[in-house]
JSON list of C-alpha atoms in Angstrom, two decimals:
[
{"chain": "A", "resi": 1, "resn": "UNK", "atom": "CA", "xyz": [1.45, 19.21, -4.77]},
{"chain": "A", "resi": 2, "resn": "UNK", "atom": "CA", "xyz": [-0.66, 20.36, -1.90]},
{"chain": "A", "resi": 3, "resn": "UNK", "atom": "CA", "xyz": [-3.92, 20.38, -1.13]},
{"chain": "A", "resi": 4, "resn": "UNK", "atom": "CA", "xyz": [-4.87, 24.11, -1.48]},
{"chain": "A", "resi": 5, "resn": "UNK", "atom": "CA", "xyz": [-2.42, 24.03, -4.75]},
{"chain": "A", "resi": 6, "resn": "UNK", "atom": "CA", "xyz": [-4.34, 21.30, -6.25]},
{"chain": "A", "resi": 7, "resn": "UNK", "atom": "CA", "xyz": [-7.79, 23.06, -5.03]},
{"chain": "A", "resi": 8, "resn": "UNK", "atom": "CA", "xyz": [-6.35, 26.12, -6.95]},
{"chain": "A", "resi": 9, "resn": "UNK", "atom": "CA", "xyz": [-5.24, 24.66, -10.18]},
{"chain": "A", "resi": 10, "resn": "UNK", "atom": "CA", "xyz": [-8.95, 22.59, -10.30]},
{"chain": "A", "resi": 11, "resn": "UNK", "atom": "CA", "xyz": [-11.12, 26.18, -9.68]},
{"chain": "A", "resi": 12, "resn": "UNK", "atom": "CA", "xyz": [-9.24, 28.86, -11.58]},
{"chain": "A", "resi": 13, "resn": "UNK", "atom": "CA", "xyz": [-8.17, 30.64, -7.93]},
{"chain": "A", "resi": 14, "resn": "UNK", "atom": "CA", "xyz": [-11.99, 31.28, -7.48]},
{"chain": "A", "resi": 15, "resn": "UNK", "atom": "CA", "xyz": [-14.83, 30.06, -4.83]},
{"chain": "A", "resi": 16, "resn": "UNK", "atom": "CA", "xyz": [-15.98, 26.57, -5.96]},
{"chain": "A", "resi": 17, "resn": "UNK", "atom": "CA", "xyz": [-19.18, 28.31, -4.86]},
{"chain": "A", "resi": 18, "resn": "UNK", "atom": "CA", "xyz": [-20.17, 31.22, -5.94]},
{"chain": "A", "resi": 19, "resn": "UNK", "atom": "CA", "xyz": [-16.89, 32.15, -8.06]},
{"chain": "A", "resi": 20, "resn": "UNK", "atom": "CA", "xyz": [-15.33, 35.11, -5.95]},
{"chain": "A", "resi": 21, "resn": "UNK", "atom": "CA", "xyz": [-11.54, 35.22, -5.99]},
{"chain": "A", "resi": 22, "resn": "UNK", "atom": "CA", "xyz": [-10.74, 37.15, -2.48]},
{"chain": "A", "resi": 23, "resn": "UNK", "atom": "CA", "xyz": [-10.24, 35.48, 1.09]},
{"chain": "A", "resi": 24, "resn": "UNK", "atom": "CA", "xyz": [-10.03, 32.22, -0.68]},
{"chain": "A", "resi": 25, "resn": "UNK", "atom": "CA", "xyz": [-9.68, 28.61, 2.18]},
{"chain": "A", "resi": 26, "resn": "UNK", "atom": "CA", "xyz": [-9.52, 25.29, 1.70]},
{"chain": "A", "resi": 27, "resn": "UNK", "atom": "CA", "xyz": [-13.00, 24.00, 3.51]},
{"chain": "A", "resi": 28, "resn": "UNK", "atom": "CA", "xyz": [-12.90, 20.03, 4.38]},
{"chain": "A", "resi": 29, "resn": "UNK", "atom": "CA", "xyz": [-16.59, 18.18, 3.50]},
{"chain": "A", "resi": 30, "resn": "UNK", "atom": "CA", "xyz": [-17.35, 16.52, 6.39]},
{"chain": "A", "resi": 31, "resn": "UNK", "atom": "CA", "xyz": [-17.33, 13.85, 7.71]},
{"chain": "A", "resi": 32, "resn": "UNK", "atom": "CA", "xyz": [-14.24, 12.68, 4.98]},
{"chain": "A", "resi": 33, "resn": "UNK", "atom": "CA", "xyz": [-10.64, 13.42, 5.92]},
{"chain": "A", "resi": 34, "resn": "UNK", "atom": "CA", "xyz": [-8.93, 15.95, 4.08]},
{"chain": "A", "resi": 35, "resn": "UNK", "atom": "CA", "xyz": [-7.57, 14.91, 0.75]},
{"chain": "A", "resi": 36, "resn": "UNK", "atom": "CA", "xyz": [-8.26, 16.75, -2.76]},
{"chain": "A", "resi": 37, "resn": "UNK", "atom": "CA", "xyz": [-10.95, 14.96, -3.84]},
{"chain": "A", "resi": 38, "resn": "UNK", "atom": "CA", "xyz": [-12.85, 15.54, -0.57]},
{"chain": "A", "resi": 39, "resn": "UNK", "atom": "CA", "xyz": [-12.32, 19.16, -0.10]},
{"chain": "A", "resi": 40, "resn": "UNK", "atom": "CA", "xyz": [-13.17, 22.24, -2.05]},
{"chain": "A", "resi": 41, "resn": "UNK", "atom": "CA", "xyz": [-12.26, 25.60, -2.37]},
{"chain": "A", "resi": 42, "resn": "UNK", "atom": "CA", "xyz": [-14.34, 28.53, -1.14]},
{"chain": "A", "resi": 43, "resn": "UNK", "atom": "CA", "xyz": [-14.32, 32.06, -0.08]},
{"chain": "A", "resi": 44, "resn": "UNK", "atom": "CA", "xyz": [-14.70, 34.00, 3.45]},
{"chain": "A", "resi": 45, "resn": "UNK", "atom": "CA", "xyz": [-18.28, 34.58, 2.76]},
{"chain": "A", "resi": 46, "resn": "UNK", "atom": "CA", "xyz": [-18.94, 30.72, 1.90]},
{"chain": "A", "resi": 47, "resn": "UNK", "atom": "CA", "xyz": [-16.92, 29.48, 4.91]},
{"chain": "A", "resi": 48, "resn": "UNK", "atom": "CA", "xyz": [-18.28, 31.77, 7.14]},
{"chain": "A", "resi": 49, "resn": "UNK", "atom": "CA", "xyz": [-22.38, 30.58, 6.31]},
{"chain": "A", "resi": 50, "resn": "UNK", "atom": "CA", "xyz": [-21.55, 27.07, 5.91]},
{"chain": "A", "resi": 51, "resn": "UNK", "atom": "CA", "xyz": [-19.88, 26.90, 9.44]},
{"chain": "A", "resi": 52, "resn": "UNK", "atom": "CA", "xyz": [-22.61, 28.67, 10.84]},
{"chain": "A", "resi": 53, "resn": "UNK", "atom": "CA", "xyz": [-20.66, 31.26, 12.34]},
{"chain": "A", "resi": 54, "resn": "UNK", "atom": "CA", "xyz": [-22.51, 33.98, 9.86]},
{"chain": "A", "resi": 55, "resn": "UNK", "atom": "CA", "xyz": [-26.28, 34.26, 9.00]},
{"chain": "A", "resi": 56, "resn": "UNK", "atom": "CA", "xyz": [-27.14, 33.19, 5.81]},
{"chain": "A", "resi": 57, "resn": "UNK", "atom": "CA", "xyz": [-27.71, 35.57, 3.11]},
{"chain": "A", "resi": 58, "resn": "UNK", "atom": "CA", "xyz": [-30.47, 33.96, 0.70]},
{"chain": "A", "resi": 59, "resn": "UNK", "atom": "CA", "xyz": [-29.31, 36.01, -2.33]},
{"chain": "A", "resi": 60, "resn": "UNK", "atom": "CA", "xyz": [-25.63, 34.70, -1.84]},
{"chain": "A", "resi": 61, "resn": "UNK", "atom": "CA", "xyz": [-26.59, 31.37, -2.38]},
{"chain": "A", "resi": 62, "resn": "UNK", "atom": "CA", "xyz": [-28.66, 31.68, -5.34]},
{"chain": "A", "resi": 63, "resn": "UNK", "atom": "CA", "xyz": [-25.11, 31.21, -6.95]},
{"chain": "A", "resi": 64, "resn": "UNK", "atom": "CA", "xyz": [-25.67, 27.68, -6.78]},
{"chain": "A", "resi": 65, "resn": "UNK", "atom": "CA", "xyz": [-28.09, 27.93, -9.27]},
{"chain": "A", "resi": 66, "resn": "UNK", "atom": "CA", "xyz": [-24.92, 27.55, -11.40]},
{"chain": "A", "resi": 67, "resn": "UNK", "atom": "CA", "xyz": [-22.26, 25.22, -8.93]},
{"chain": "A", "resi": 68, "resn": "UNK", "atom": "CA", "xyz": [-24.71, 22.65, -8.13]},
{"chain": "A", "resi": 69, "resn": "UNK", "atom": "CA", "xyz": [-23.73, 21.35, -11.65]},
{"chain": "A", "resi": 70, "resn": "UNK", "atom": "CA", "xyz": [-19.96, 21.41, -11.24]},
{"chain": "A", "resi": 71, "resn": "UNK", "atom": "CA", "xyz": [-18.06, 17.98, -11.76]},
{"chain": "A", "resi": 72, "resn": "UNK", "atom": "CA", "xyz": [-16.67, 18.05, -8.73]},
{"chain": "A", "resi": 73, "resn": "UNK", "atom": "CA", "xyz": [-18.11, 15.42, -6.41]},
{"chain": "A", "resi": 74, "resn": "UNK", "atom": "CA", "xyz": [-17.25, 17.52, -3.02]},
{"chain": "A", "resi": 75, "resn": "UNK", "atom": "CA", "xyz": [-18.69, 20.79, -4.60]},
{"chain": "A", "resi": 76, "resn": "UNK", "atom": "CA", "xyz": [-22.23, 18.80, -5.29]},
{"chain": "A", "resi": 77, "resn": "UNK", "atom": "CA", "xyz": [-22.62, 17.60, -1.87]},
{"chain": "A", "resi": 78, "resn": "UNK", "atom": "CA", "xyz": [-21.85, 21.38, -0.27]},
{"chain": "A", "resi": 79, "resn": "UNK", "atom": "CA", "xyz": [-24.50, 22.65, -2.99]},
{"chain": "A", "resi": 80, "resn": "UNK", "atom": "CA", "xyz": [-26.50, 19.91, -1.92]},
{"chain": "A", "resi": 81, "resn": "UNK", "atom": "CA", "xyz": [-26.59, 20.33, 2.13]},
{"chain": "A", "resi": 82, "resn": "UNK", "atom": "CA", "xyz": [-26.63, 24.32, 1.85]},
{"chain": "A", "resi": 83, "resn": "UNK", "atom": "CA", "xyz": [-29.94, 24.10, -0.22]},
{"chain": "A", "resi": 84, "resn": "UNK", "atom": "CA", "xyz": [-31.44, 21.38, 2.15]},
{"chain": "A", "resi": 85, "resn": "UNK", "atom": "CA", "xyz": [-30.32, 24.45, 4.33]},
{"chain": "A", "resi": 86, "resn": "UNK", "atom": "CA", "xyz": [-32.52, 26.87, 2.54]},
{"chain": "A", "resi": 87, "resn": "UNK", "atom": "CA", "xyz": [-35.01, 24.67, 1.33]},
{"chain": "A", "resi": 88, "resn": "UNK", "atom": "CA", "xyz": [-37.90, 26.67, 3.17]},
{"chain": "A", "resi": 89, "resn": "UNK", "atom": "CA", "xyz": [-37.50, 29.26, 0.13]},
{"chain": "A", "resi": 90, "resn": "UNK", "atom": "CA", "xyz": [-39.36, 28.43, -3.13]},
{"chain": "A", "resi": 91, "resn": "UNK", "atom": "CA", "xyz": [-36.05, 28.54, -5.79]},
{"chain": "A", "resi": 92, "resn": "UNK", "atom": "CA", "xyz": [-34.15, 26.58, -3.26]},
{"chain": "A", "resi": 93, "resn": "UNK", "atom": "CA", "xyz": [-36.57, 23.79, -3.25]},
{"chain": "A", "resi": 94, "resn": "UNK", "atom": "CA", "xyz": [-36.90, 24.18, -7.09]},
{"chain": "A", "resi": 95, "resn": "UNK", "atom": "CA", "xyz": [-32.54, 23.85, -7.20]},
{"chain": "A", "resi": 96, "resn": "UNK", "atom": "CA", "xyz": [-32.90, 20.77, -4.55]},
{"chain": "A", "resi": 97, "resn": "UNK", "atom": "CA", "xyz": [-35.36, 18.78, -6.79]},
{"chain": "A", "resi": 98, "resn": "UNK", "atom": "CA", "xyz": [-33.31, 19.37, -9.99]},
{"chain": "A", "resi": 99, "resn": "UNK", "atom": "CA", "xyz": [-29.96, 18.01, -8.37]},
{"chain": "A", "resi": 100, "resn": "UNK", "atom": "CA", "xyz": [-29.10, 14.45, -8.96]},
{"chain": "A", "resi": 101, "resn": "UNK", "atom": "CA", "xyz": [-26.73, 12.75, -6.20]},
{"chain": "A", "resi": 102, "resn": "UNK", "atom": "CA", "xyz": [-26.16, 8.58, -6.31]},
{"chain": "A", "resi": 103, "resn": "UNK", "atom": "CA", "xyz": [-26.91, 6.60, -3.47]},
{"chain": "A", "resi": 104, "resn": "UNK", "atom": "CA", "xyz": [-23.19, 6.94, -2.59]},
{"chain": "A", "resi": 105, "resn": "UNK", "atom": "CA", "xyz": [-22.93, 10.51, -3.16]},
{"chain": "A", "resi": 106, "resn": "UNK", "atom": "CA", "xyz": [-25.93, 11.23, -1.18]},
{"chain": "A", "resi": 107, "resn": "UNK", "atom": "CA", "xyz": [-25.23, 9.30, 1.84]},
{"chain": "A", "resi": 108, "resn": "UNK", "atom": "CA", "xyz": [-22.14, 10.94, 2.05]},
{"chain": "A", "resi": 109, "resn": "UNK", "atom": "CA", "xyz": [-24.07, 14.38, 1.91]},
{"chain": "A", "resi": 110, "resn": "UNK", "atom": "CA", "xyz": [-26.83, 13.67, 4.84]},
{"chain": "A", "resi": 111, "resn": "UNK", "atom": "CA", "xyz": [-24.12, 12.36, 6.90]},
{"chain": "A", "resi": 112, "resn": "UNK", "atom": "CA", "xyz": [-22.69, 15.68, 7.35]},
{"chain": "A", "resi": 113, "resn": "UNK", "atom": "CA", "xyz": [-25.65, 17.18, 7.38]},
{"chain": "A", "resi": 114, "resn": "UNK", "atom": "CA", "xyz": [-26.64, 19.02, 11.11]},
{"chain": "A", "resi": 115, "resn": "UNK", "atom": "CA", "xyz": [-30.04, 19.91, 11.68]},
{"chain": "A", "resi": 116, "resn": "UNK", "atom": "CA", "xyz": [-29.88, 23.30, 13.12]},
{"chain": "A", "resi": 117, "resn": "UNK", "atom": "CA", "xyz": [-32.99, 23.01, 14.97]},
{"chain": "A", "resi": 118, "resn": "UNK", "atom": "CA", "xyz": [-34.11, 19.43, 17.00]},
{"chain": "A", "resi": 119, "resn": "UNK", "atom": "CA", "xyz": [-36.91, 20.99, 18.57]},
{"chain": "A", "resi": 120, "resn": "UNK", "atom": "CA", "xyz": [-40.13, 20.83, 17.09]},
{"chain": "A", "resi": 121, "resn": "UNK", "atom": "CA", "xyz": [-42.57, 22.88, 15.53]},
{"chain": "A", "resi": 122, "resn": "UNK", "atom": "CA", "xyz": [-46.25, 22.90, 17.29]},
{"chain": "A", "resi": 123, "resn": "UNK", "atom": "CA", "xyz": [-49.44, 23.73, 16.64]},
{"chain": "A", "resi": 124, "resn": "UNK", "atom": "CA", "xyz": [-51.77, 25.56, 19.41]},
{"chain": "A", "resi": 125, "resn": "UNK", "atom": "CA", "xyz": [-52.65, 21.44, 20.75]},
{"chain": "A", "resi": 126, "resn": "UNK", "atom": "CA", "xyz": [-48.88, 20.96, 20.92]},
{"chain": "A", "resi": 127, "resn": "UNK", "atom": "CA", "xyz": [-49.12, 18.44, 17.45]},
{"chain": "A", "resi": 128, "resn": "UNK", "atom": "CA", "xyz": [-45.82, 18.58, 16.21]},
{"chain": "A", "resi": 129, "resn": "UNK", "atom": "CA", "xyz": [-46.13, 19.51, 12.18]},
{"chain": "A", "resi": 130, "resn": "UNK", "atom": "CA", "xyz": [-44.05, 18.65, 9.15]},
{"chain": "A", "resi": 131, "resn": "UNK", "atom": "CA", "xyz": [-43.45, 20.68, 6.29]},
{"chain": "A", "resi": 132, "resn": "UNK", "atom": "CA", "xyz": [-46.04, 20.16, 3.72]},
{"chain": "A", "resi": 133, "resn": "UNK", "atom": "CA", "xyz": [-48.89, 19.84, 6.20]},
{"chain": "A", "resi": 134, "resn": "UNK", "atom": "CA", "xyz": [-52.11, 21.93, 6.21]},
{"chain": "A", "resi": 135, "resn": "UNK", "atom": "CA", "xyz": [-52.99, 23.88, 8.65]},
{"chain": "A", "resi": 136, "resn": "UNK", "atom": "CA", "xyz": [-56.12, 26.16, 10.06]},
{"chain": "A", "resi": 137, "resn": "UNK", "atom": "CA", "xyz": [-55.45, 29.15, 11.76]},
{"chain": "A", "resi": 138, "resn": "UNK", "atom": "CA", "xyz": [-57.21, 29.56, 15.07]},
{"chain": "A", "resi": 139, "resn": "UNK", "atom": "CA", "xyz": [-57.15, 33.54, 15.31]},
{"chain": "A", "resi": 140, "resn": "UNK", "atom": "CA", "xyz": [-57.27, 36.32, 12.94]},
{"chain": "A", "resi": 141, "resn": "UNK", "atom": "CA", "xyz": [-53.85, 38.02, 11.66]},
{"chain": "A", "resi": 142, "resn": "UNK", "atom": "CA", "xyz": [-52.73, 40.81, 10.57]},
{"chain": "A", "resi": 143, "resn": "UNK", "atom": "CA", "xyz": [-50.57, 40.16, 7.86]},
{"chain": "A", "resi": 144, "resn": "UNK", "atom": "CA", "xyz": [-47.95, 44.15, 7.75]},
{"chain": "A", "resi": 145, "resn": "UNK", "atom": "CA", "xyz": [-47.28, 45.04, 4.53]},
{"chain": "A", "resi": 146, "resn": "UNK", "atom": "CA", "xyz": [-49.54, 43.19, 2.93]},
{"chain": "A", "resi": 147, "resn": "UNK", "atom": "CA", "xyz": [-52.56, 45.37, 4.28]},
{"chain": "A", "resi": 148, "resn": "UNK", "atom": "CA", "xyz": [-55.25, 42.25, 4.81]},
{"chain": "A", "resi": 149, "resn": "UNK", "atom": "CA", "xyz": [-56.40, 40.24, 7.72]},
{"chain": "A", "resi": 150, "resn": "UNK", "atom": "CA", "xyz": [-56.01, 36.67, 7.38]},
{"chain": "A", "resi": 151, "resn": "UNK", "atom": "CA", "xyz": [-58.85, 35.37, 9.07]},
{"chain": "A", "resi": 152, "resn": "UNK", "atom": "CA", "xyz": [-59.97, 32.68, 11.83]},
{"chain": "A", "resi": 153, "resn": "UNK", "atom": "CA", "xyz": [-60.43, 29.68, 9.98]},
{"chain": "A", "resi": 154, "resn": "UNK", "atom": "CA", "xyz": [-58.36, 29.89, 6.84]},
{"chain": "A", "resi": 155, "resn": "UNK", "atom": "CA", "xyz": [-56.67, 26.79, 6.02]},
{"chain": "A", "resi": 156, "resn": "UNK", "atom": "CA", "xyz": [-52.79, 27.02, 5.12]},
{"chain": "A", "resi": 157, "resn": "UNK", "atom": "CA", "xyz": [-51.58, 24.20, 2.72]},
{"chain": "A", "resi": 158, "resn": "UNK", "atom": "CA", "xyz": [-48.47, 22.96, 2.21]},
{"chain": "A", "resi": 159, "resn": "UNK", "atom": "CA", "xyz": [-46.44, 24.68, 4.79]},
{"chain": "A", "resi": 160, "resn": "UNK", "atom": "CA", "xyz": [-43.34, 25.26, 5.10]},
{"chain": "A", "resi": 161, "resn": "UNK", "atom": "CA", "xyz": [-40.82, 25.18, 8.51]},
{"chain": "A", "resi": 162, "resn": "UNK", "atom": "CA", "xyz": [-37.96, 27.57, 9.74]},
{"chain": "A", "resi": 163, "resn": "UNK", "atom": "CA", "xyz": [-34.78, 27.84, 11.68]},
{"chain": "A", "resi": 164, "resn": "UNK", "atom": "CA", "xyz": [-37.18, 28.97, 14.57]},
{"chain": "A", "resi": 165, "resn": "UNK", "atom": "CA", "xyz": [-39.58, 26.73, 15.78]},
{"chain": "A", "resi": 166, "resn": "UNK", "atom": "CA", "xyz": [-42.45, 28.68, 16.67]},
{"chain": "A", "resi": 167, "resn": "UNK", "atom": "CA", "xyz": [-42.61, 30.16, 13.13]},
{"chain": "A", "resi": 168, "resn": "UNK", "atom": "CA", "xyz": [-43.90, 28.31, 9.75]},
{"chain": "A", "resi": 169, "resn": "UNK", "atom": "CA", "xyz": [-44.43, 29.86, 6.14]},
{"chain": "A", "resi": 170, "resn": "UNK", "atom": "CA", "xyz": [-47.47, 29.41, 3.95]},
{"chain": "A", "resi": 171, "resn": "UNK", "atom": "CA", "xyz": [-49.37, 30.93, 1.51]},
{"chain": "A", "resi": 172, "resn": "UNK", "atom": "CA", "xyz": [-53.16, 33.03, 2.26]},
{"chain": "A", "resi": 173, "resn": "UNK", "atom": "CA", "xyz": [-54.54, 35.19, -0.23]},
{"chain": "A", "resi": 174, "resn": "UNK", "atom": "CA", "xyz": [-51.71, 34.67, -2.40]},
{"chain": "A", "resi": 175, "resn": "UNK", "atom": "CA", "xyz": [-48.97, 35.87, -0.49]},
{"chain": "A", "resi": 176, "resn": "UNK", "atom": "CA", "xyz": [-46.44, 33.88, 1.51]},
{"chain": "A", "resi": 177, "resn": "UNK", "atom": "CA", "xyz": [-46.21, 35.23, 4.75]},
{"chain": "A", "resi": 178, "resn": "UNK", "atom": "CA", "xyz": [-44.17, 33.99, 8.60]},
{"chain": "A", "resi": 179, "resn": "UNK", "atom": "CA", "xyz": [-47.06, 32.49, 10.94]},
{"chain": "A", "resi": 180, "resn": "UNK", "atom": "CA", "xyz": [-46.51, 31.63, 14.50]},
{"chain": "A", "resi": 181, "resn": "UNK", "atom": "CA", "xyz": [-47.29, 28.46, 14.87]},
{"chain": "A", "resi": 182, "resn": "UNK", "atom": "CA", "xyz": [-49.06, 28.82, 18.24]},
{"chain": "A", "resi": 183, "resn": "UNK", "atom": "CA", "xyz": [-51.94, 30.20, 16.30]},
{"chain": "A", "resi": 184, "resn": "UNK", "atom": "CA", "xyz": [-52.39, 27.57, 13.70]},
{"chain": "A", "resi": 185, "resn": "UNK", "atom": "CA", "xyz": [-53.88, 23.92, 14.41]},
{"chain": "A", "resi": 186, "resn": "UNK", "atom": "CA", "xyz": [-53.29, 20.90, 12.24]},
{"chain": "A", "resi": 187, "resn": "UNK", "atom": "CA", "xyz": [-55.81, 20.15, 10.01]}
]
């Protein structure tokens, strides 16, 4: 039996992922070679975000809410490195602190992981910052759509980083908002 046949038989001819049942291709979890057990089945849409070659859609992935808990090794580690991936939003991080992965398991899964972004994130002294950090802004902002200024002096904690290095999230008057980091210094 082949690959994609076995893949098949194991998922009920649906994504591994998120459980659609068009466009369906075998996807190989890096860095293993292909064999069943190291390869899962997903859909164009799934392919497409994981590769990188689409933006991802936040509300696609809340699927795995529900495939993070699969059986299936290969399917856990995709879950895995796709909410590492979206970790900067709040259910993400929730998802990524519920899943359990062995020390096998999860070496396996930050070996294929890719950072997207190597450059870091600075602050308006050029002090790289980590997520979690607090921060001061060093200007007032206007936050649109929220219809408030957040002023000069307002510490940020816990922040969070992006794709794009010169913005961080964090929360000011209640509301999580995009800062550029160029207006913020490390508290």
């Amino acid at each position: 039996m082949s690959i994609e046949q076995t893949l098949l038989s194991r998922s009920n001819q649906a994504c591994e992922l998120c459980g659609a049942t068009d466009s369906l291709v075998v996807y190989e979890v890096p860095p293993e070679e292909a064999h069943a057990d190291k390869c899962i089945l997903v859909c164009g849409t799934c392919q497409s975000q994981i590769s990188g070659d689409a933006e991802l859609d936040m509300t696609h992935w809340r699927c795995l809410n529900d495939s993070m808990w699969s059986q299936v090794p290969a399917v856990q580690i995709v879950a895995w490195r796709m909410l590492k991936k979206l970790s900067t939003e709040g259910w993400a991080q929730d998802l990524l602190d519920m899943l359990y992965l062995d020390e096998e398991m999860l070496k396996w899964a930050e070996s294929g992981l890719v950072e997207l972004n190597d450059e870091p994130t600075l602050d308006c002294n050029g002090t790289a910052l980590q997520a979690g950090d607090t921060v001061t802004l060093v200007k007032d902002l206007n936050v649109k759509g929220a219809n408030f200024t957040a002023k000069r002096g307002t510490a940020v904690r816990g922040i969070a980083l992006s794709s794009n290095p010169e913005h961080i999230e964090g929360k000011v008057n209640g509301q999580r908002i995009v800062i550029i980091s160029a207006y913020t210094k490390k508290s």
